CSV table of C-alpha atoms in Angstrom, one decimal:
chain,number,residue,atom,x,y,z
A,1,MET,CA,47.9,-14.2,174.8
A,2,GLY,CA,46.1,-15.8,171.8
A,3,LYS,CA,44.9,-19.3,171.3
A,4,LYS,CA,47.9,-21.0,169.5
A,5,ARG,CA,48.2,-23.5,172.4
A,6,LYS,CA,46.5,-24.0,175.8
A,7,GLY,CA,48.4,-22.4,178.6
A,8,TYR,CA,48.5,-21.4,182.2
A,9,ILE,CA,48.6,-17.7,183.2
A,10,PRO,CA,49.6,-17.4,186.9
A,11,VAL,CA,47.7,-14.8,188.9
A,12,MET,CA,50.9,-13.8,190.6
A,13,LEU,CA,51.5,-13.5,194.4
A,14,THR,CA,53.5,-10.5,195.8
A,15,PRO,CA,56.1,-11.7,198.3
A,16,PHE,CA,56.6,-9.4,201.2
A,17,LYS,CA,59.3,-9.3,203.8
A,18,ASP,CA,58.2,-9.8,207.4
A,19,ASP,CA,58.1,-6.1,207.9
A,20,GLY,CA,55.6,-5.7,205.0
A,21,VAL,CA,58.0,-4.3,202.4
A,22,VAL,CA,57.9,-5.8,198.9
A,23,ASP,CA,60.5,-8.6,198.7
A,24,PHE,CA,61.9,-8.1,195.2
A,25,ASP,CA,64.4,-11.0,195.6
A,26,GLY,CA,61.5,-13.3,196.5
A,27,LEU,CA,59.6,-11.9,193.5
A,28,THR,CA,62.5,-12.9,191.3
A,29,LYS,CA,62.5,-16.4,192.6
A,30,LEU,CA,58.7,-16.7,192.4
A,31,THR,CA,58.7,-15.5,188.8
A,32,THR,CA,61.4,-18.0,188.0
A,33,LEU,CA,59.2,-20.7,189.6
A,34,TYR,CA,56.3,-19.9,187.3
A,35,LEU,CA,58.5,-19.8,184.2
A,36,ARG,CA,60.2,-23.1,185.0
A,37,ALA,CA,56.8,-24.7,185.6
A,38,GLY,CA,55.9,-23.8,182.0
A,39,ALA,CA,53.7,-20.8,182.4
A,40,ALA,CA,52.5,-19.4,179.0
A,41,GLY,CA,52.3,-15.9,180.4
A,42,LEU,CA,52.3,-13.9,183.7
A,43,PHE,CA,49.5,-11.9,185.3
A,44,ALA,CA,51.2,-9.4,187.6
A,45,ASN,CA,49.4,-6.8,189.8
A,46,CYS,CA,46.2,-8.8,190.2
A,47,GLN,CA,44.0,-9.7,193.2
A,48,SER,CA,46.4,-12.5,194.3
A,49,SER,CA,49.1,-9.9,194.2
A,50,GLU,CA,47.2,-7.9,196.8
A,51,MET,CA,47.0,-5.1,194.3
A,52,PHE,CA,44.5,-3.1,196.4
A,53,ASN,CA,47.1,-3.1,199.2
A,54,LEU,CA,49.9,-1.7,197.0
A,55,SER,CA,50.5,1.9,196.2
A,56,GLY,CA,50.5,3.0,192.6
A,57,GLU,CA,54.3,3.3,192.6
A,58,GLU,CA,54.6,-0.2,194.1
A,59,GLN,CA,52.3,-1.6,191.4
A,60,LEU,CA,54.5,-0.1,188.7
A,61,ALA,CA,57.7,-1.3,190.4
A,62,VAL,CA,56.4,-4.8,190.9
A,63,THR,CA,55.1,-5.0,187.3
A,64,LYS,CA,58.4,-3.6,185.9
A,65,HIS,CA,60.3,-6.2,187.9
A,66,VAL,CA,58.3,-9.1,186.6
A,67,VAL,CA,58.7,-7.9,183.0
A,68,ARG,CA,62.5,-7.6,183.6
A,69,VAL,CA,62.8,-11.1,185.1
A,70,ALA,CA,60.6,-12.7,182.3
A,71,ASP,CA,62.9,-11.0,179.8
A,72,GLY,CA,60.6,-11.7,176.9
A,73,ALA,CA,60.2,-15.5,177.6
A,74,VAL,CA,56.5,-15.0,178.0
A,75,PRO,CA,54.1,-12.1,177.7
A,76,VAL,CA,53.2,-10.2,180.9
A,77,VAL,CA,49.9,-8.5,181.7
A,78,ALA,CA,49.0,-6.4,184.7
A,79,THR,CA,46.0,-4.5,186.1
A,80,GLY,CA,45.8,-0.8,185.4
A,81,THR,CA,42.4,0.5,186.5
A,82,PHE,CA,41.6,1.3,190.1
A,83,GLY,CA,38.6,3.6,190.1
A,84,GLY,CA,37.9,7.3,189.8
A,85,PRO,CA,37.3,9.3,186.6
A,86,VAL,CA,38.0,7.6,183.4
A,87,GLU,CA,40.7,10.1,182.5
A,88,LYS,CA,42.5,9.3,185.8
A,89,GLN,CA,42.3,5.5,185.1
A,90,ALA,CA,43.5,6.1,181.5
A,91,ASP,CA,46.6,7.9,182.8
A,92,PHE,CA,47.6,5.0,185.0
A,93,VAL,CA,46.9,2.5,182.1
A,94,LYS,CA,49.5,4.5,180.1
A,95,ARG,CA,52.0,4.5,182.9
A,96,LEU,CA,51.6,0.8,183.4
A,97,TYR,CA,51.9,0.0,179.7
A,98,GLU,CA,55.3,1.8,179.7
A,99,THR,CA,56.6,-1.0,182.0
A,100,GLY,CA,56.7,-3.3,179.0
A,101,VAL,CA,53.6,-5.4,179.5
A,102,GLU,CA,51.8,-7.0,176.6
A,103,ALA,CA,48.4,-5.7,177.7
A,104,VAL,CA,46.9,-3.6,180.5
A,105,ILE,CA,44.1,-5.3,182.4
A,106,VAL,CA,40.8,-3.5,183.0
A,107,ILE,CA,39.0,-4.9,186.1
A,108,THR,CA,35.3,-4.8,185.3
A,109,ASN,CA,34.2,-3.4,188.7
A,110,MET,CA,36.2,-0.2,188.5
A,111,LEU,CA,34.4,1.5,185.6
A,112,ALA,CA,30.9,1.4,187.1
A,113,GLY,CA,29.5,0.8,190.5
A,114,GLU,CA,27.6,-2.2,191.7
A,115,SER,CA,24.2,-0.4,191.3
A,116,GLU,CA,25.2,1.3,188.0
A,117,SER,CA,23.9,0.0,184.7
A,118,THR,CA,25.6,-2.2,182.1
A,119,ALA,CA,25.0,0.7,179.6
A,120,LEU,CA,27.0,3.0,181.8
A,121,PHE,CA,29.8,0.5,182.1
A,122,ASP,CA,29.9,0.1,178.3
A,123,GLU,CA,30.0,3.9,177.8
A,124,ARG,CA,32.9,4.3,180.2
A,125,PHE,CA,34.8,1.4,178.6
A,126,GLU,CA,34.4,3.1,175.2
A,127,GLN,CA,35.8,6.3,176.8
A,128,LEU,CA,38.7,4.3,178.2
A,129,LEU,CA,39.4,2.9,174.7
A,130,ASP,CA,39.4,6.4,173.2
A,131,ALA,CA,41.7,7.7,176.0
A,132,THR,CA,44.3,4.9,175.6
A,133,LEU,CA,44.7,4.6,171.8
A,134,GLY,CA,47.2,2.0,170.7
A,135,ILE,CA,47.4,0.1,174.1
A,136,PRO,CA,46.2,-3.5,174.0
A,137,LEU,CA,43.8,-4.2,176.9
A,138,GLY,CA,42.5,-7.2,178.8
A,139,LEU,CA,39.4,-7.7,181.0
A,140,TYR,CA,39.2,-9.3,184.4
A,141,GLU,CA,36.0,-10.1,186.3
A,142,CYS,CA,37.6,-9.4,189.7
A,143,PRO,CA,35.5,-10.6,192.6
A,144,GLU,CA,36.4,-7.7,194.9
A,145,PRO,CA,35.0,-5.3,195.9
A,146,PHE,CA,32.1,-6.8,193.9
A,147,LYS,CA,32.0,-9.0,190.8
A,148,ARG,CA,30.7,-7.5,187.5
A,149,VAL,CA,30.4,-10.4,185.0
A,150,LEU,CA,30.4,-9.6,181.3
A,151,THR,CA,27.8,-11.0,179.0
A,152,ALA,CA,28.8,-12.9,175.8
A,153,GLU,CA,27.4,-10.0,173.7
A,154,GLN,CA,29.5,-7.4,175.7
A,155,LEU,CA,32.7,-9.5,175.3
A,156,LYS,CA,32.0,-9.9,171.5
A,157,ARG,CA,31.7,-6.1,171.1
A,158,PHE,CA,34.8,-5.3,173.1
A,159,VAL,CA,36.9,-8.0,171.4
A,160,GLY,CA,35.6,-6.7,168.0
A,161,THR,CA,37.3,-3.4,168.6
A,162,GLY,CA,40.6,-5.1,168.0
A,163,ARG,CA,41.9,-3.8,171.3
A,164,VAL,CA,41.0,-6.5,173.8
A,165,ILE,CA,43.3,-9.5,173.6
A,166,TYR,CA,42.8,-11.2,177.0
A,167,HIS,CA,39.9,-12.1,179.3
A,168,LYS,CA,40.1,-13.7,182.7
A,169,ASP,CA,36.7,-15.2,183.3
A,170,THR,CA,35.3,-15.7,186.8
A,171,CYS,CA,31.6,-16.3,186.1
A,172,LEU,CA,31.9,-19.9,187.4
A,173,ASP,CA,29.3,-21.1,184.9
A,174,ILE,CA,30.4,-23.3,182.1
A,175,GLN,CA,27.4,-22.4,180.0
A,176,GLN,CA,28.3,-18.7,180.1
A,177,VAL,CA,31.9,-19.6,179.3
A,178,ARG,CA,30.7,-21.5,176.2
A,179,ALA,CA,28.6,-18.6,175.1
A,180,LYS,CA,31.6,-16.2,175.4
A,181,LEU,CA,33.8,-18.6,173.5
A,182,GLU,CA,31.2,-18.9,170.7
A,183,ALA,CA,30.8,-15.1,170.6
A,184,THR,CA,34.5,-14.6,170.1
A,185,LYS,CA,35.2,-17.6,167.9
A,186,GLY,CA,37.7,-17.1,165.2
A,187,VAL,CA,39.5,-14.2,166.7
A,188,SER,CA,43.1,-15.4,166.7
A,189,ASP,CA,44.7,-12.7,168.8
A,190,PHE,CA,42.3,-13.0,171.7
A,191,GLY,CA,42.2,-15.6,174.5
A,192,LEU,CA,39.8,-16.4,177.3
A,193,TYR,CA,41.4,-17.8,180.4
A,194,ASP,CA,39.2,-19.5,182.9
A,195,ALA,CA,39.7,-19.1,186.6
A,196,TYR,CA,37.4,-21.8,187.8
A,197,MET,CA,39.1,-25.2,188.3
A,198,ALA,CA,35.8,-27.1,189.0
A,199,HIS,CA,35.1,-27.1,185.2
A,200,ALA,CA,38.7,-26.7,184.0
A,201,VAL,CA,38.7,-29.7,181.6
A,202,GLU,CA,35.2,-28.8,180.2
A,203,SER,CA,36.4,-25.2,179.6
A,204,LEU,CA,39.6,-26.2,177.8
A,205,LYS,CA,37.6,-28.6,175.6
A,206,ALA,CA,35.1,-25.9,174.8
A,207,GLY,CA,37.9,-23.6,173.5
A,208,SER,CA,39.3,-21.6,176.4
A,209,ALA,CA,42.9,-20.5,175.7
A,210,GLY,CA,43.9,-21.8,179.1
A,211,LEU,CA,43.6,-21.4,182.8
A,212,SER,CA,44.3,-18.6,185.2
A,213,CYS,CA,43.6,-19.8,188.7
A,214,ILE,CA,44.8,-19.5,192.3
A,215,GLN,CA,45.5,-23.2,192.4
A,216,GLY,CA,48.6,-22.5,190.4
A,217,ASN,CA,50.0,-20.6,193.3
A,218,TYR,CA,50.5,-24.0,195.0
A,219,TYR,CA,51.7,-26.1,192.2
A,220,PRO,CA,51.9,-24.4,188.8
A,221,GLU,CA,53.3,-27.5,187.2
A,222,LEU,CA,50.1,-29.3,187.8
A,223,ILE,CA,48.0,-26.7,186.0
A,224,VAL,CA,50.4,-26.7,183.1
A,225,TRP,CA,50.2,-30.5,183.0
A,226,LEU,CA,46.4,-30.3,182.8
A,227,CYS,CA,46.6,-27.7,179.9
A,228,ASN,CA,48.9,-30.1,178.1
A,229,HIS,CA,46.9,-33.3,178.6
A,230,TYR,CA,43.3,-32.4,179.0
A,231,ASP,CA,42.3,-33.9,175.6
A,232,ASP,CA,44.8,-36.8,175.6
A,233,GLU,CA,42.7,-40.0,175.5
A,234,ARG,CA,45.6,-42.1,176.6
A,235,MET,CA,45.7,-40.1,179.9
A,236,ALA,CA,42.0,-39.7,180.4
A,237,ASP,CA,42.1,-41.5,183.8
A,238,GLN,CA,44.9,-39.3,185.1
A,239,VAL,CA,43.2,-36.1,183.8
A,240,GLY,CA,40.0,-37.2,185.6
A,241,MET,CA,42.0,-37.8,188.7
A,242,VAL,CA,43.5,-34.3,188.6
A,243,GLN,CA,40.2,-32.6,187.9
A,244,ARG,CA,38.5,-34.4,190.8
A,245,PHE,CA,41.5,-33.5,193.1
A,246,PHE,CA,40.9,-29.8,192.4
A,247,ILE,CA,37.2,-30.0,193.0
A,248,GLU,CA,37.6,-31.9,196.3
A,249,HIS,CA,40.2,-29.5,197.6
A,250,MET,CA,38.6,-26.2,196.5
A,251,ASP,CA,37.8,-25.0,200.0
A,252,ILE,CA,41.2,-25.5,201.6
A,253,MET,CA,43.0,-23.7,198.7
A,254,HIS,CA,40.8,-20.7,199.2
A,255,ASP,CA,40.7,-20.5,203.0
A,256,VAL,CA,43.1,-17.8,204.4
A,257,TYR,CA,44.5,-17.3,200.9
A,258,PRO,CA,47.1,-16.2,200.0
A,259,VAL,CA,48.8,-16.9,203.3
A,260,VAL,CA,48.2,-20.6,202.8
A,261,SER,CA,49.7,-20.6,199.3
A,262,LYS,CA,52.8,-18.8,200.5
A,263,TYR,CA,53.2,-21.3,203.3
A,264,PHE,CA,52.7,-24.1,200.7
A,265,LEU,CA,55.4,-22.6,198.5
A,266,GLN,CA,57.7,-22.4,201.6
A,267,LYS,CA,57.3,-26.1,202.0
A,268,ARG,CA,58.3,-26.5,198.4
A,269,GLY,CA,61.5,-24.6,199.2
A,270,LEU,CA,60.7,-21.1,198.0
A,271,PRO,CA,62.3,-18.7,200.5
A,272,ILE,CA,59.4,-16.2,201.0
A,273,SER,CA,57.5,-15.0,204.0
A,274,THR,CA,53.9,-15.8,204.6
A,275,PHE,CA,53.3,-12.1,205.3
A,276,THR,CA,50.3,-10.5,203.6
A,277,ARG,CA,49.1,-6.9,203.8
A,278,LYS,CA,45.5,-7.9,203.2
A,279,ASP,CA,43.6,-9.3,206.2
A,280,VAL,CA,42.5,-12.7,205.2
A,281,GLY,CA,41.9,-14.3,208.6
A,282,LEU,CA,43.9,-16.3,211.1
A,283,PHE,CA,46.5,-18.8,209.9
A,284,ASP,CA,46.1,-20.9,213.0
A,285,ALA,CA,47.4,-24.3,214.0
A,286,PRO,CA,44.4,-26.3,212.5
A,287,THR,CA,44.8,-24.4,209.2
A,288,ARG,CA,48.5,-25.2,209.1
A,289,LYS,CA,47.9,-28.8,209.9
A,290,GLY,CA,45.3,-29.0,207.0
A,291,ILE,CA,47.8,-27.5,204.6
A,292,ASP,CA,50.5,-30.0,205.8
A,293,ALA,CA,48.1,-32.8,205.0
A,294,PHE,CA,47.2,-31.2,201.7
A,295,TYR,CA,50.9,-31.0,200.8
A,296,LEU,CA,51.2,-34.8,201.3
A,297,GLU,CA,48.2,-35.5,199.1
A,298,PHE,CA,49.6,-33.3,196.4
A,299,SER,CA,52.9,-35.2,196.5
A,300,GLN,CA,51.0,-38.5,196.2
A,301,LEU,CA,49.0,-37.2,193.2
A,302,LEU,CA,52.2,-36.2,191.5
A,303,GLU,CA,53.5,-39.8,191.9
A,304,GLN,CA,50.2,-41.2,190.5
A,305,ILE,CA,50.4,-39.1,187.3
A,306,GLU,CA,54.2,-39.4,187.2
A,307,LEU,CA,54.8,-35.7,187.1
A,308,VAL,CA,58.3,-34.6,188.1
A,309,PRO,CA,58.5,-31.1,189.5
A,310,ASN,CA,60.9,-28.7,187.8
A,311,GLY,CA,62.5,-27.2,190.9
A,312,VAL,CA,61.7,-24.1,192.9
A,313,THR,CA,64.6,-21.7,193.5
A,314,PRO,CA,67.0,-20.4,190.8
């Protein structure tokens, strides 16, 4: 999860069968898709995974399955904090770490409430560190149920403990990202992965270890391509084209998500259902028509930058 090369860390979907049961065969195929696309790691049990709609045992089973399918090819991280007393959260962190993940992710809105202070959050994070000795951790500014964004100073202190190796940033502000990168500069075993594609190229050039965005749940190869070519002067025109594409299509990729991304992956040939446990709105005919048009635009973009997909199903 460090900064040896830029990489894409997928925020993984959870495939379900049409009756709402976790589709582990679909999860195998989805994990294989990410790996074939060139993912540098995998983020299981995250918001895109509908983690708040999974039971604790399902979270453990899904994470263990992803670790098994990855089979050491790339590191896997997964969320392990879901509210309640610090001791309770620490217990689940320990259980999740036993699945074989590289690090357990702490979502920043689960250690202190929206109206509670930064000082209280810091105190509880220190308690969690003490209660999970030896376990590498990551941080994720999860937008739901509310977003708690870390300051550069906080991130510097947490990374300075030697326990935090990963940060998924969702501040959406390139100046804040730069400040966090400057604050953690020189720490080789830590990586900041940016979620916001609107400033993806700027973030990579500023020193982000890579990208961790929902757009990769449509076409992960394209995010990997951007991580590989963002600073290639010979491909500056194509890089600019890809960056503009993501900016211009931000809304359609977020609307009725993750149903729309599952539908998009169906069109690519991945045999998964569009079922989601989370209520994200109506996937109606106009929305479907918009995604169909979006799929064609994606295909045209791939031709323009001469990117050949790596295939979908095993």
